[in-house]
CSV table of C-alpha atoms in Angstrom, one decimal:
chain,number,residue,atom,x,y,z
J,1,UNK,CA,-2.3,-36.8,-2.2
J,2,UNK,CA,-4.2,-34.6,0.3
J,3,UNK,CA,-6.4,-32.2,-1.1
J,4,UNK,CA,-5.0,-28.6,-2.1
J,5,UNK,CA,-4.5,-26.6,0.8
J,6,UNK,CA,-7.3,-23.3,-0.8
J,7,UNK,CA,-6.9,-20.9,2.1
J,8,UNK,CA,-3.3,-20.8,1.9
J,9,UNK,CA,-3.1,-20.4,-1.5
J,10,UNK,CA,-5.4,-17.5,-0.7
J,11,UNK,CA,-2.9,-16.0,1.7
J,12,UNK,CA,0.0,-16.4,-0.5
J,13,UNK,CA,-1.2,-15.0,-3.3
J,14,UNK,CA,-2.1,-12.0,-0.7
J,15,UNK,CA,1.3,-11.6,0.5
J,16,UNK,CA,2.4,-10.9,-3.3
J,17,UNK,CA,-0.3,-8.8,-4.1
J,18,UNK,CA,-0.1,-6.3,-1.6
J,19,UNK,CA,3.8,-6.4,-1.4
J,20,UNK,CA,3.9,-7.6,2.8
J,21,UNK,CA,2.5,-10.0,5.1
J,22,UNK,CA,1.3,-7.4,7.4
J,23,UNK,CA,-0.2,-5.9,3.9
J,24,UNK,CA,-2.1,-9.0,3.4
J,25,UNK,CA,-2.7,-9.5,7.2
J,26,UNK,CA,-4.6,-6.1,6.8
J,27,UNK,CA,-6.4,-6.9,3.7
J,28,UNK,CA,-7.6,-10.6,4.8
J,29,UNK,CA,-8.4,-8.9,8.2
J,30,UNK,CA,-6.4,-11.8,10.1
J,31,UNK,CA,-3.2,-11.4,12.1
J,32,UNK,CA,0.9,-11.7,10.1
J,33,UNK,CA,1.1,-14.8,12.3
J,34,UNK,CA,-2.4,-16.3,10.6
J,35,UNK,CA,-0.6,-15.4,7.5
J,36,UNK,CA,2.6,-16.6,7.8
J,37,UNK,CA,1.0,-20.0,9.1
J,38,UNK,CA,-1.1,-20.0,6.1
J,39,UNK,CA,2.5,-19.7,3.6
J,40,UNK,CA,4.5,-22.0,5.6
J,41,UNK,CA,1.5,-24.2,5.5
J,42,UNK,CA,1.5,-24.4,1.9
J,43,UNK,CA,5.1,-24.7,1.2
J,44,UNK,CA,5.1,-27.7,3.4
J,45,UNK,CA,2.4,-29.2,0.9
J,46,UNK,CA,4.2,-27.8,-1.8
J,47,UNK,CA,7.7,-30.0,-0.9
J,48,UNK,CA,9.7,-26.6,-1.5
J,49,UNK,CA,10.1,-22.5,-0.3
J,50,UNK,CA,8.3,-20.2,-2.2
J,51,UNK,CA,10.7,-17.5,-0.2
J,52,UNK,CA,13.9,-17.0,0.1
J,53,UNK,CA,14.7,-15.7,3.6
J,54,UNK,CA,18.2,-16.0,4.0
J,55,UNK,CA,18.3,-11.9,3.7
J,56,UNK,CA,16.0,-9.9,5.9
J,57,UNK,CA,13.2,-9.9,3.8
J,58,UNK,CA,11.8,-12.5,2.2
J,59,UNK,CA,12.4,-12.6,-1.9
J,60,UNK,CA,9.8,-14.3,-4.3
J,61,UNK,CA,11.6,-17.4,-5.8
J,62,UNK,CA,11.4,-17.6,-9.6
J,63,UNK,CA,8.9,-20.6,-8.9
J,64,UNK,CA,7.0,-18.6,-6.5
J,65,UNK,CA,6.3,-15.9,-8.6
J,66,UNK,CA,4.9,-18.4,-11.4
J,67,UNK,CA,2.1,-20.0,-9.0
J,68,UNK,CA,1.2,-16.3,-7.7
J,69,UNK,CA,0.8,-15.1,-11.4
J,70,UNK,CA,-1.4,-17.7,-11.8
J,71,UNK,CA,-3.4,-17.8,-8.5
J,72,UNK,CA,-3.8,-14.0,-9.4
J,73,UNK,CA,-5.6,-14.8,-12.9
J,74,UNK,CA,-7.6,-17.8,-11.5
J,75,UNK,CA,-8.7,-15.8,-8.5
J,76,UNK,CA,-10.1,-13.1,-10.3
J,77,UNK,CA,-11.6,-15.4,-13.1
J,78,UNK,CA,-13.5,-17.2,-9.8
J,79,UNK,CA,-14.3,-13.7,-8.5
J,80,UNK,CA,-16.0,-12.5,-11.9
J,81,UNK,CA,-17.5,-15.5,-11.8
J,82,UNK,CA,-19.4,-15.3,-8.8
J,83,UNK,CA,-20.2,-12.1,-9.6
J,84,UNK,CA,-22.1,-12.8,-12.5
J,85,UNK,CA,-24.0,-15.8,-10.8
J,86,UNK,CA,-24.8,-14.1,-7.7
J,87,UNK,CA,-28.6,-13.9,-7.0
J,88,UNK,CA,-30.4,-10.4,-7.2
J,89,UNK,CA,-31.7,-10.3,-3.8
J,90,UNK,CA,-33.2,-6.9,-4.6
J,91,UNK,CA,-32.2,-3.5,-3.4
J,92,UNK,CA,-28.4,-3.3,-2.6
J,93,UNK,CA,-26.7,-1.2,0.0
J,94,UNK,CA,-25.0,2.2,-1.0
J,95,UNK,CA,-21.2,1.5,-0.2
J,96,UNK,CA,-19.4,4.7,1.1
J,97,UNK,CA,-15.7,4.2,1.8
J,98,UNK,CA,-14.1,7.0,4.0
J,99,UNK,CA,-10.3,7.2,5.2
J,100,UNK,CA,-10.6,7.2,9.3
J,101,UNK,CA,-10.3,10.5,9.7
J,102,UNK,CA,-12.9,11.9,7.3
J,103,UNK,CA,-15.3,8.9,8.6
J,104,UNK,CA,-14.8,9.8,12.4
J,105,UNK,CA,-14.4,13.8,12.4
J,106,UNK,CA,-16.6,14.2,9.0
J,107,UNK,CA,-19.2,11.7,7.9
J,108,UNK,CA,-20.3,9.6,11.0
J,109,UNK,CA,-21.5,12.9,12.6
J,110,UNK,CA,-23.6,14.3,9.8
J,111,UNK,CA,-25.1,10.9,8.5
J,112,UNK,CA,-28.0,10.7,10.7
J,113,UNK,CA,-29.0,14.1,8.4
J,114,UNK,CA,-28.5,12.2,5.6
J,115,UNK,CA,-30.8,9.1,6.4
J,116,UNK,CA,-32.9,11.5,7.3
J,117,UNK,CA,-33.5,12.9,4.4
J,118,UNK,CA,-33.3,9.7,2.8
J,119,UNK,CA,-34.5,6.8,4.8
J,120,UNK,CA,-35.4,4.6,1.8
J,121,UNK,CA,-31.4,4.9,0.8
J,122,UNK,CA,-29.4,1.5,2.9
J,123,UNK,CA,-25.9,3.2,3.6
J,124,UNK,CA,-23.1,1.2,4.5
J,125,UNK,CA,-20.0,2.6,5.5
J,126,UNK,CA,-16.4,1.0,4.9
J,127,UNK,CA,-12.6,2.2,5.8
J,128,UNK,CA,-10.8,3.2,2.9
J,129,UNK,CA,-7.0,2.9,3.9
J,130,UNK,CA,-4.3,6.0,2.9
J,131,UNK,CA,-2.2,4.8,0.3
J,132,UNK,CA,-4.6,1.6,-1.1
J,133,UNK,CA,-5.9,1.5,-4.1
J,134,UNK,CA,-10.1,1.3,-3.7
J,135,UNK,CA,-12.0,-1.4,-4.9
J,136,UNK,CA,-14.5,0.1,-6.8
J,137,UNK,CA,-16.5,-3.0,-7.8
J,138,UNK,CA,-17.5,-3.3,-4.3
J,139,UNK,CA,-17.9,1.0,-3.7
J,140,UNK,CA,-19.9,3.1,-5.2
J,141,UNK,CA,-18.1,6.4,-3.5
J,142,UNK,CA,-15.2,7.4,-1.5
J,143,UNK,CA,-13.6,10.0,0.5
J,144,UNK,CA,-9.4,10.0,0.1
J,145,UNK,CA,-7.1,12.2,1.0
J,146,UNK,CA,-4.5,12.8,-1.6
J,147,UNK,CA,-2.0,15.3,-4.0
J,148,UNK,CA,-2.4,12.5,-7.1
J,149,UNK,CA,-4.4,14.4,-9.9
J,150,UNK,CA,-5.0,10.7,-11.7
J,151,UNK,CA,-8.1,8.4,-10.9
J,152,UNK,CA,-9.2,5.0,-12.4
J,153,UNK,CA,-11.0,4.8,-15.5
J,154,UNK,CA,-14.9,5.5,-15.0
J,155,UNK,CA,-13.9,7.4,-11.4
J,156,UNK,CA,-15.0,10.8,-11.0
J,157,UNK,CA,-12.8,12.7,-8.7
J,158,UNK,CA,-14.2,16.1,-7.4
J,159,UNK,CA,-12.5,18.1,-4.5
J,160,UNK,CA,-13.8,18.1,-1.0
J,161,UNK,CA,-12.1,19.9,1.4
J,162,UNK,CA,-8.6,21.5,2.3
J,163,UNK,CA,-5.9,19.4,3.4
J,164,UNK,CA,-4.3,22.9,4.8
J,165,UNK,CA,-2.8,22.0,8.8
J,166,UNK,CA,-1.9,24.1,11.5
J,167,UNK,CA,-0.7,24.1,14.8
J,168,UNK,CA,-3.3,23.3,17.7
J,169,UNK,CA,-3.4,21.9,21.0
J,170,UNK,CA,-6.1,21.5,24.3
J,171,UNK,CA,-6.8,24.4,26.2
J,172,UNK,CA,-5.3,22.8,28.7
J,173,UNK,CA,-2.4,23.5,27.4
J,174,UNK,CA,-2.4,27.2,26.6
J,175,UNK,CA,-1.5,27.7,30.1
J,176,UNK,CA,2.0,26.4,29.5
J,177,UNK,CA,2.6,27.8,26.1
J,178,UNK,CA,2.0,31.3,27.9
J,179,UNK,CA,-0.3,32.6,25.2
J,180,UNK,CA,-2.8,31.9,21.9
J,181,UNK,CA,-0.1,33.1,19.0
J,182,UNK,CA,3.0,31.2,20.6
J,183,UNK,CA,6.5,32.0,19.0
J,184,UNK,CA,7.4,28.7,17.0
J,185,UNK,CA,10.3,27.9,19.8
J,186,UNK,CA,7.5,27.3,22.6
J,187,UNK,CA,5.3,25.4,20.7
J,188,UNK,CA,8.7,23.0,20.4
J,189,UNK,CA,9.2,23.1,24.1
J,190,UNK,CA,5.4,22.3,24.8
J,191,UNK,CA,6.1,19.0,22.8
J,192,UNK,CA,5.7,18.3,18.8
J,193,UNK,CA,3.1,15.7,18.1
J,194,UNK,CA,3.4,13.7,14.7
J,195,UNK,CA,0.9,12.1,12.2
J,196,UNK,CA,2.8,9.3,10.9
J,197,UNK,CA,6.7,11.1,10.7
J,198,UNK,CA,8.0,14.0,11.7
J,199,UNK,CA,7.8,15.7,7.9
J,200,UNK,CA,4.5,17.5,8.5
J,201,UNK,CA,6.5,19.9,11.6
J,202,UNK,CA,9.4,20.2,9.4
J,203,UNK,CA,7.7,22.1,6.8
J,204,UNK,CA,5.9,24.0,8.5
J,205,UNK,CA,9.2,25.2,11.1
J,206,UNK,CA,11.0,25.5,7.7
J,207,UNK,CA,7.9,28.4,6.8
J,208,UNK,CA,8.2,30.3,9.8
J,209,UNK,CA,11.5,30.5,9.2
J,210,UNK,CA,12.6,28.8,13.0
J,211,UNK,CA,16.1,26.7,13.4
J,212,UNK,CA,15.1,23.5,13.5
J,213,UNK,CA,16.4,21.2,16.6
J,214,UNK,CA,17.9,17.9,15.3
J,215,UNK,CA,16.1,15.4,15.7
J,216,UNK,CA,12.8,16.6,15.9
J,217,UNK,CA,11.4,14.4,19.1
J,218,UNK,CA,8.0,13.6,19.9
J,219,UNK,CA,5.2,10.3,19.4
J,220,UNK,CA,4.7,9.8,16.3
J,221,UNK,CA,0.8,8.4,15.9
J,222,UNK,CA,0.1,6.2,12.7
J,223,UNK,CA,-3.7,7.5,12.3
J,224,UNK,CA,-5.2,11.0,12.7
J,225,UNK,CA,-7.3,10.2,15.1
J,226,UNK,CA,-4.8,8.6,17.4
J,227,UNK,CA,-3.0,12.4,16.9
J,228,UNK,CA,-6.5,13.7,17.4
J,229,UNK,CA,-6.7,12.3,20.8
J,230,UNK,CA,-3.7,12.6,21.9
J,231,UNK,CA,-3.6,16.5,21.3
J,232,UNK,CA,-7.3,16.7,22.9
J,233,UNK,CA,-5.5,15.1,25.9
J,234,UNK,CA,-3.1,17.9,26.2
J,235,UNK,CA,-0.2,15.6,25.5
J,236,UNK,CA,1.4,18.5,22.9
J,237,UNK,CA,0.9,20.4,20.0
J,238,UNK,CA,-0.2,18.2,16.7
J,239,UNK,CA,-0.7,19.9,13.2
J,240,UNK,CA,-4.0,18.9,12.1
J,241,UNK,CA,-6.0,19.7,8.9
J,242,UNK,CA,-8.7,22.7,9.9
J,243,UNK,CA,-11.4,20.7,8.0
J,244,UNK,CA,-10.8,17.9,10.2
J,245,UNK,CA,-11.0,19.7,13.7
J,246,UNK,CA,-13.5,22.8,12.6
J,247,UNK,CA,-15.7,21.4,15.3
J,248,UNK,CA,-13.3,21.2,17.9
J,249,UNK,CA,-12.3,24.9,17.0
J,250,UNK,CA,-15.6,25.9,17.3
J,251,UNK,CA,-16.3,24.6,20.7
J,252,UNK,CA,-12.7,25.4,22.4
J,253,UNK,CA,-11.9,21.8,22.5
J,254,UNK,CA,-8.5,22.8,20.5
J,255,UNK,CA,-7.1,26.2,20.1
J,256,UNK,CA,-5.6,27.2,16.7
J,257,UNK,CA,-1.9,28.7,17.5
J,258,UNK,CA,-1.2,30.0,14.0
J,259,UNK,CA,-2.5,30.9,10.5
J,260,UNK,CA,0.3,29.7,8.8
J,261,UNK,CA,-0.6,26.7,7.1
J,262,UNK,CA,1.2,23.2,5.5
J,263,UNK,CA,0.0,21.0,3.2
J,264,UNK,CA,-1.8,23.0,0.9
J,265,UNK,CA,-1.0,20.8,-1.6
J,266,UNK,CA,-2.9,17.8,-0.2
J,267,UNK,CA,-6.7,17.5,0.0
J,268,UNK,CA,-9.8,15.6,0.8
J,269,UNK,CA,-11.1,14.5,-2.8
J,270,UNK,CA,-14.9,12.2,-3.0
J,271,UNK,CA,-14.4,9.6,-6.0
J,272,UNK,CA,-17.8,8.5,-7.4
J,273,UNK,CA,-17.5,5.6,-10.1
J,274,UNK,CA,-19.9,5.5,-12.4
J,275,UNK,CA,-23.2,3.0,-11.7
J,276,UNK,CA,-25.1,1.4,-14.9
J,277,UNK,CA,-28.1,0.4,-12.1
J,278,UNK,CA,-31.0,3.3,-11.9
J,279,UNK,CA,-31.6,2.7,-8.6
J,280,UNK,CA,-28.1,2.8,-7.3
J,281,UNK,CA,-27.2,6.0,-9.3
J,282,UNK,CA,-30.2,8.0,-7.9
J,283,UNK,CA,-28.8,7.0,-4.6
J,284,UNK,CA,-25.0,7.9,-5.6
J,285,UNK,CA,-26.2,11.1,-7.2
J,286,UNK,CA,-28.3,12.0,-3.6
J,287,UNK,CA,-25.4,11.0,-1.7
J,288,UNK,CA,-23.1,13.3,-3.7
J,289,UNK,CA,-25.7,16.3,-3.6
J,290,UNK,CA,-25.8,15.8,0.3
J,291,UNK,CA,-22.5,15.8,0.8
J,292,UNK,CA,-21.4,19.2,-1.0
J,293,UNK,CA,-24.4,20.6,0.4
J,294,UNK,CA,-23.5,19.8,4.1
J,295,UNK,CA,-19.7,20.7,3.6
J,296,UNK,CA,-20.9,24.3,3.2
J,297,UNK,CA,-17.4,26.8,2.2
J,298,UNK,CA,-14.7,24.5,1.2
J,299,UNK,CA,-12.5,27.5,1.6
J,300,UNK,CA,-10.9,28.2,5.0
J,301,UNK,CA,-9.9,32.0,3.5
J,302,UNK,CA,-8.5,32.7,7.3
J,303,UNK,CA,-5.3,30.7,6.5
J,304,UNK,CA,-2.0,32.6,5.8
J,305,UNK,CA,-1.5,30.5,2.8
């Protein structure tokens, strides 16, 4: 019999952890088709489906769902494993984790202060992804954006910033809308931009109190900083977080168009899990004090909340 086919196994075990192939594309950082190659592989070893994909997605067979139950528990038995035999090879990176928005607009520009300040601390910087839960073996801190008031057990969660959004576009674009406090049907007519769906305009069209048009039209961009760019551009009016874009405010890169704000009930949250190692805590703990101290007023007390 040929030998067990391990990297499949790895893949399909993926695929039913994180619910998709795409998920697990995403979290083995190879493409759905690598993936799907990877499952088909196996079931061809295996003599049998471990889908059914008669419907249009595909279900977990009852035998399917035994062998991932038990690929889970073996994984992570391997994983603590290794762990526990890996070789000290002396000081260990701090591991920051940052959604793409705080990482790009936030964190990347100020780090060169931090490492500054402390060049003996070795900082490495991670994606965290919106919506995935964070593996805190391999972080030490991370910067989500979030309403959940819950955390892991032995995360500290502390608030960071506002999540509070308003209306902005390129100067560029002033020109067209006519004028700096547009009425809400203008801003329509310059074009809506949308971070992810259209929910975020909804809300805040529902605030001002403006009849909505049905359907609400405009790209929809899947990241913040795709929305980012594309309202830099002048391609429309986008409703971005004021924490996010202070910098572009301040330097007339974007123009705010309205104090009235949505998604005050999100924010930017830094989670900190707690570190047995000395060395690594100090590090944490300076990392922490940096960070609060170069976010200056949390409060943006201009917003028509």
């Amino acid at each position: 019999m040929a030998q067990v086919p391990l990297n499949a196994l790895r893949a399909f075990e993926a695929v039913v952890r994180f619910g998709s192939f795409n998920a697990a594309a995403e979290a083995l950082f190879v493409t759905q088709s690598a993936v799907s190659h990877q499952v088909r592989h196996l079931e061809d070893w295996l003599g049998s489906p471990l889908f059914d994909r008669s419907a249009g997605r595909p279900r977990l067979l009852p035998h399917g769902e035994d062998l991932a139950r038990t690929l889970t528990l073996s994984l992570s038995e391997i994983e603590s494993a290794c762990r526990r035999a890996r070789v000290d090879l002396g000081p260990k990176p701090l591991v920051i984790a940052a959604i793409p928005s705080v990482a790009v607009c936030w964190l990347i520009p100020r780090l060169s202060a931090f490492r500054n300040l402390h060049p003996e601390i070795e900082v490495r910087v991670i994606y965290a992804i919106h919506g995935h839960a964070i593996d805190f073996r391999d972080v030490h801190s991370a910067f989500v954006f979030s309403d959940e008031k819950t955390v892991q057990p032995g995360v500290t969660r502390e608030y960071f910033l506002s999540g509070a959004s308003v209306p902005v576009c390129s100067t560029a674009l002033i020109e067209t809308l006519g004028s700096r406090a547009p009425t809400a049907d203008k801003i329509i007519a310059a074009g809506l931009l949308h971070d992810t769906d259209s929910t975020g305009w909804q809300a805040w069209l529902r605030r001002v109190g403006t009849r909505m048009p049905a359907p609400l039209v405009g790209p929809v961009f899947e990241d913040f900083n795709l929305l980012r760019a594309a309202a830099l551009s002048g391609q429309g009016v986008a409703l971005c977080p004021i924490a996010m874009i202070r910098e572009d405010l301040d330097t007339g890169r974007l123009v705010q168009l309205s104090g009235i704000a949505v998604l005050n009930e999100f924010a930017y949250f830094l989670l900190s899990r707690e570190v047995t190692d000395r060395a690594t805590e100090a590090a944490a703990r300076a990392f922490r004090d940096w960070a609060f101290a170069a976010r200056g007023n949390p409060n943006p007390e201009f917003l028509n909340n």
